Tab-separated table of C-alpha atoms in Angstrom:
chain	number	residue	atom	x	y	z
A	249	ASN	CA	4.160	12.241	-7.453
A	250	ALA	CA	1.964	11.534	-4.678
A	251	GLY	CA	1.045	14.803	-4.260
A	252	VAL	CA	-0.060	15.780	-0.542
A	253	THR	CA	-0.583	12.490	1.358
A	254	GLN	CA	-1.919	12.729	5.283
A	255	THR	CA	-2.573	9.936	7.754
A	256	PRO	CA	-4.652	8.571	9.002
A	257	LYS	CA	-7.978	8.682	6.813
A	258	PHE	CA	-10.389	8.105	10.144
A	259	GLN	CA	-10.098	8.706	13.869
A	260	VAL	CA	-12.407	8.119	16.386
A	261	LEU	CA	-11.010	9.053	20.083
A	262	LYS	CA	-12.189	9.970	23.611
A	263	THR	CA	-12.425	12.675	25.461
A	264	GLY	CA	-9.338	14.370	26.420
A	265	GLN	CA	-6.743	11.488	24.490
A	266	SER	CA	-4.033	12.933	22.240
A	267	MET	CA	-3.408	11.784	19.171
A	268	THR	CA	-1.144	13.564	15.511
A	269	LEU	CA	-2.342	13.988	12.098
A	270	GLN	CA	0.866	13.922	9.553
A	271	CYS	CA	0.701	15.581	6.751
A	272	ALA	CA	3.610	14.760	3.856
A	273	GLN	CA	4.304	16.295	0.032
A	274	ASP	CA	6.339	15.780	-2.389
A	275	MET	CA	6.292	18.860	-4.458
A	276	ASN	CA	9.352	20.832	-2.823
A	277	HIS	CA	6.566	23.064	-1.812
A	278	ASN	CA	7.264	25.923	0.589
A	279	SER	CA	3.872	26.497	2.245
A	280	MET	CA	2.192	23.760	4.352
A	281	TYR	CA	-1.626	24.685	5.770
A	282	TRP	CA	-3.901	22.670	8.341
A	283	TYR	CA	-7.347	23.493	7.704
A	284	ARG	CA	-10.510	22.436	9.188
A	285	GLN	CA	-14.133	22.301	7.400
A	286	ASP	CA	-17.537	21.864	9.499
A	287	PRO	CA	-20.872	21.724	7.985
A	288	GLY	CA	-22.232	24.878	6.792
A	289	MET	CA	-19.160	26.623	7.180
A	290	GLY	CA	-16.034	27.242	5.044
A	291	LEU	CA	-13.056	25.864	5.495
A	292	ARG	CA	-11.032	27.397	8.363
A	293	LEU	CA	-6.988	28.012	8.449
A	294	ILE	CA	-5.914	26.486	11.736
A	295	TYR	CA	-2.124	26.895	11.408
A	296	TYR	CA	0.035	27.427	8.452
A	297	SER	CA	4.394	27.505	7.163
A	298	ALA	CA	5.086	29.507	5.270
A	299	SER	CA	8.380	27.815	4.836
A	300	GLU	CA	10.671	25.475	7.007
A	301	GLY	CA	11.528	26.083	10.269
A	302	THR	CA	8.101	28.903	10.814
A	303	THR	CA	5.069	28.753	11.727
A	304	ASP	CA	2.016	30.706	12.530
A	305	LYS	CA	-1.382	30.641	14.014
A	306	GLY	CA	-4.170	30.687	11.560
A	307	GLU	CA	-7.352	31.276	12.457
A	308	VAL	CA	-8.645	28.558	15.127
A	309	PRO	CA	-5.724	27.446	16.523
A	310	ASN	CA	-6.703	26.977	20.009
A	311	GLY	CA	-5.992	23.781	21.380
A	312	TYR	CA	-3.744	22.346	18.731
A	313	ASN	CA	0.095	22.364	18.015
A	314	VAL	CA	1.865	22.013	14.781
A	315	SER	CA	5.456	21.157	13.673
A	316	ARG	CA	7.069	21.707	10.522
A	317	LEU	CA	9.373	18.784	10.923
A	318	ASN	CA	10.868	19.633	7.453
A	319	LYS	CA	10.438	20.329	4.276
A	320	ARG	CA	7.690	17.555	3.457
A	321	GLU	CA	6.495	17.002	6.694
A	322	PHE	CA	3.627	19.459	8.558
A	323	SER	CA	1.809	17.499	11.196
A	324	LEU	CA	-0.832	18.832	13.896
A	325	ARG	CA	-1.407	18.001	17.146
A	326	LEU	CA	-4.512	17.573	19.426
A	327	GLU	CA	-3.158	17.698	22.870
A	328	SER	CA	-6.494	16.574	24.651
A	329	ALA	CA	-9.226	16.143	22.186
A	330	ALA	CA	-12.735	17.824	22.913
A	331	PRO	CA	-16.258	17.202	20.643
A	332	SER	CA	-16.189	20.795	19.118
A	333	GLN	CA	-12.841	19.454	17.670
A	334	THR	CA	-14.922	16.880	15.372
A	335	SER	CA	-14.079	17.816	11.975
A	336	VAL	CA	-12.611	16.826	8.207
A	337	TYR	CA	-9.441	18.118	8.770
A	338	PHE	CA	-7.537	18.913	5.383
A	339	CYS	CA	-3.291	19.378	4.487
A	340	ALA	CA	-2.448	21.406	1.696
A	341	SER	CA	0.691	22.159	0.497
A	342	SER	CA	1.820	25.188	-2.513
A	343	GLY	CA	4.517	26.626	-3.606
A	344	THR	CA	6.209	29.502	-3.635
A	345	SER	CA	7.717	30.048	-7.795
A	346	GLY	CA	6.963	28.469	-10.728
A	347	ARG	CA	4.184	26.829	-12.014
A	348	ASP	CA	2.967	25.827	-8.904
A	349	TYR	CA	3.194	29.209	-7.534
A	350	ASN	CA	0.294	30.213	-5.135
A	351	GLU	CA	-1.572	27.420	-6.166
A	352	GLN	CA	-3.045	25.122	-3.725
A	353	PHE	CA	-2.881	21.477	-3.078
A	354	PHE	CA	-5.133	19.774	-0.830
A	355	GLY	CA	-4.784	16.095	0.912
A	356	PRO	CA	-7.491	13.697	0.965
A	357	GLY	CA	-8.533	15.140	4.670
A	358	THR	CA	-8.805	13.183	7.633
A	359	ARG	CA	-12.456	12.565	9.351
A	360	LEU	CA	-11.941	13.019	13.150
A	361	THR	CA	-14.440	12.141	15.445
A	362	VAL	CA	-14.111	12.619	19.344
A	363	LEU	CA	-16.962	11.335	21.534
B	36	LYS	CA	-20.640	39.130	7.836
B	37	ASN	CA	-18.305	36.441	5.954
B	38	GLU	CA	-15.890	38.350	4.178
B	39	VAL	CA	-16.652	35.511	1.275
B	40	GLU	CA	-20.200	35.294	0.507
B	41	GLN	CA	-21.533	32.196	-2.132
B	42	SER	CA	-24.511	31.995	-3.889
B	43	PRO	CA	-26.894	29.833	-4.544
B	44	GLN	CA	-25.863	27.521	-1.279
B	45	ASN	CA	-27.509	24.925	-3.374
B	46	LEU	CA	-28.131	24.199	-7.355
B	47	THR	CA	-30.019	21.572	-9.252
B	48	ALA	CA	-30.074	21.266	-12.314
B	49	GLN	CA	-30.649	19.309	-15.260
B	50	GLU	CA	-27.656	17.450	-17.789
B	51	GLY	CA	-26.904	20.205	-20.534
B	52	GLU	CA	-27.974	23.626	-18.418
B	53	PHE	CA	-25.720	25.971	-18.278
B	54	ILE	CA	-24.840	26.973	-14.934
B	55	THR	CA	-23.927	30.127	-12.904
B	56	ILE	CA	-22.611	29.881	-9.051
B	57	ASN	CA	-21.698	33.356	-7.697
B	58	CYS	CA	-19.027	34.745	-5.551
B	59	SER	CA	-18.514	38.521	-3.584
B	60	TYR	CA	-16.030	39.704	-1.280
B	61	SER	CA	-16.134	42.580	0.882
B	62	VAL	CA	-12.178	43.040	1.370
B	63	GLY	CA	-9.072	43.664	-1.276
B	64	ILE	CA	-7.424	40.486	-2.528
B	65	SER	CA	-4.158	39.794	-4.484
B	66	ALA	CA	-6.059	36.548	-6.030
B	67	LEU	CA	-9.460	34.329	-6.312
B	68	HIS	CA	-9.145	30.672	-6.508
B	69	TRP	CA	-12.269	28.357	-7.510
B	70	LEU	CA	-12.020	24.909	-5.950
B	71	GLN	CA	-14.263	22.013	-6.674
B	72	GLN	CA	-15.168	19.525	-3.416
B	73	HIS	CA	-16.406	15.439	-5.152
B	74	PRO	CA	-18.435	13.983	-2.836
B	75	GLY	CA	-15.684	11.734	-1.904
B	76	GLY	CA	-14.392	14.981	-0.298
B	77	GLY	CA	-11.449	15.581	-2.112
B	78	ILE	CA	-10.732	19.232	-3.472
B	79	VAL	CA	-9.044	19.981	-6.588
B	80	SER	CA	-7.866	23.446	-7.353
B	81	LEU	CA	-9.668	24.503	-10.431
B	82	PHE	CA	-9.180	28.375	-11.220
B	83	MET	CA	-6.747	31.064	-9.889
B	84	LEU	CA	-7.489	34.403	-11.548
B	85	SER	CA	-6.861	38.145	-10.535
B	86	SER	CA	-8.347	39.671	-13.379
B	87	GLY	CA	-10.549	38.730	-16.512
B	88	LYS	CA	-11.443	35.222	-17.393
B	89	LYS	CA	-10.107	32.017	-17.861
B	90	LYS	CA	-11.422	28.804	-19.443
B	91	HIS	CA	-10.516	25.070	-18.710
B	92	GLY	CA	-12.771	22.559	-21.015
B	93	ARG	CA	-16.436	22.771	-20.387
B	94	LEU	CA	-15.404	25.979	-17.122
B	95	ILE	CA	-15.521	29.689	-17.398
B	96	ALA	CA	-14.284	31.548	-14.318
B	97	THR	CA	-14.850	35.388	-14.314
B	98	ILE	CA	-13.531	38.388	-12.334
B	99	ASN	CA	-13.869	41.341	-11.623
B	100	ILE	CA	-12.238	43.266	-8.780
B	101	GLN	CA	-13.719	46.813	-9.564
B	102	GLU	CA	-17.149	44.996	-8.237
B	103	LYS	CA	-15.087	42.278	-5.972
B	104	HIS	CA	-17.308	39.541	-7.759
B	105	SER	CA	-15.947	36.923	-9.709
B	106	SER	CA	-18.398	33.747	-11.277
B	107	LEU	CA	-17.657	30.126	-11.787
B	108	HIS	CA	-19.720	29.007	-15.225
B	109	ILE	CA	-20.413	25.521	-16.476
B	110	THR	CA	-21.147	24.810	-19.848
B	111	ALA	CA	-23.003	21.648	-21.435
B	112	SER	CA	-23.257	20.237	-17.523
B	113	HIS	CA	-23.244	16.818	-16.486
B	114	PRO	CA	-23.633	14.344	-13.621
B	115	ARG	CA	-20.344	14.135	-13.147
B	116	ASP	CA	-19.893	17.823	-12.419
B	117	SER	CA	-22.388	17.356	-9.295
B	118	ALA	CA	-19.719	18.369	-6.320
B	119	VAL	CA	-19.541	21.378	-3.727
B	120	TYR	CA	-17.541	24.306	-5.692
B	121	ILE	CA	-15.631	26.778	-3.161
B	122	CYS	CA	-14.609	30.006	-4.331
B	123	ALA	CA	-11.789	31.173	-1.971
B	124	VAL	CA	-10.153	34.642	-2.113
B	125	ARG	CA	-6.057	35.438	-0.898
B	126	LEU	CA	-5.504	37.602	1.285
B	127	ILE	CA	-1.979	39.325	2.635
B	128	ILE	CA	-2.329	39.753	6.576
B	129	GLN	CA	1.580	40.575	8.297
B	130	GLY	CA	2.972	39.822	4.829
B	131	ALA	CA	1.897	36.343	5.052
B	132	GLN	CA	-0.646	34.881	1.851
B	133	LYS	CA	-3.861	33.226	3.734
B	134	LEU	CA	-6.906	31.798	1.531
B	135	VAL	CA	-10.317	32.855	2.777
B	136	PHE	CA	-13.183	30.317	1.908
B	137	GLY	CA	-17.121	30.874	1.325
B	138	GLN	CA	-19.293	28.618	2.608
B	139	GLY	CA	-19.164	26.212	-1.011
B	140	THR	CA	-21.699	25.692	-3.299
B	141	ARG	CA	-23.607	21.976	-3.749
B	142	LEU	CA	-24.239	21.182	-7.523
B	143	THR	CA	-26.392	18.399	-8.343
B	144	ILE	CA	-26.341	18.011	-11.838
B	145	ASN	CA	-29.754	14.934	-13.008
B	146	PRO	CA	-29.361	12.982	-15.836
């Protein structure tokens, strides 16, 4: 079981460039989340997907889009990166039944710098 | 005002000391999570609780729903406990469950 995996681990972009952060989980979880973590602030929810085929905005969705490609994969896209999007991005998943019910499992994070 | 407040923000202690980290929240919740973020950045879930107390090894988490307060205790602290400890409350918003996080408490245990 790899748990939650994210790629890439590090990325440097120039302002205006686009990129997609990939996330996959192998725990058969229904719900998946994208968070950003900035110094001095708690993790903040960007987008989430309660189940395959659905996505919803979180607290800070502006400048991002998401795709729930299938039950395993949930990607985050920055169409035109801005310096304010410099952050560490975490993907997470949670189960809706059984032992993993409502527990959050986090990926290792992606450190993104936008110049 | 943040919905989730942790104290202290930073805590330095000597190995062996009893550690307490506090979390207060201002909204009705369905559950509260304690998470640990290692110096390398990885985040793991320590506890999820909606009432009473849970214990796992040297870690104990308590919650008082009426007072909207939770504590995380570490007994016989060790340098490997050095990490950021994050409190998060689970809310139900428009039918969906979401987590709201505190800013974290940076704990350093010196040998």
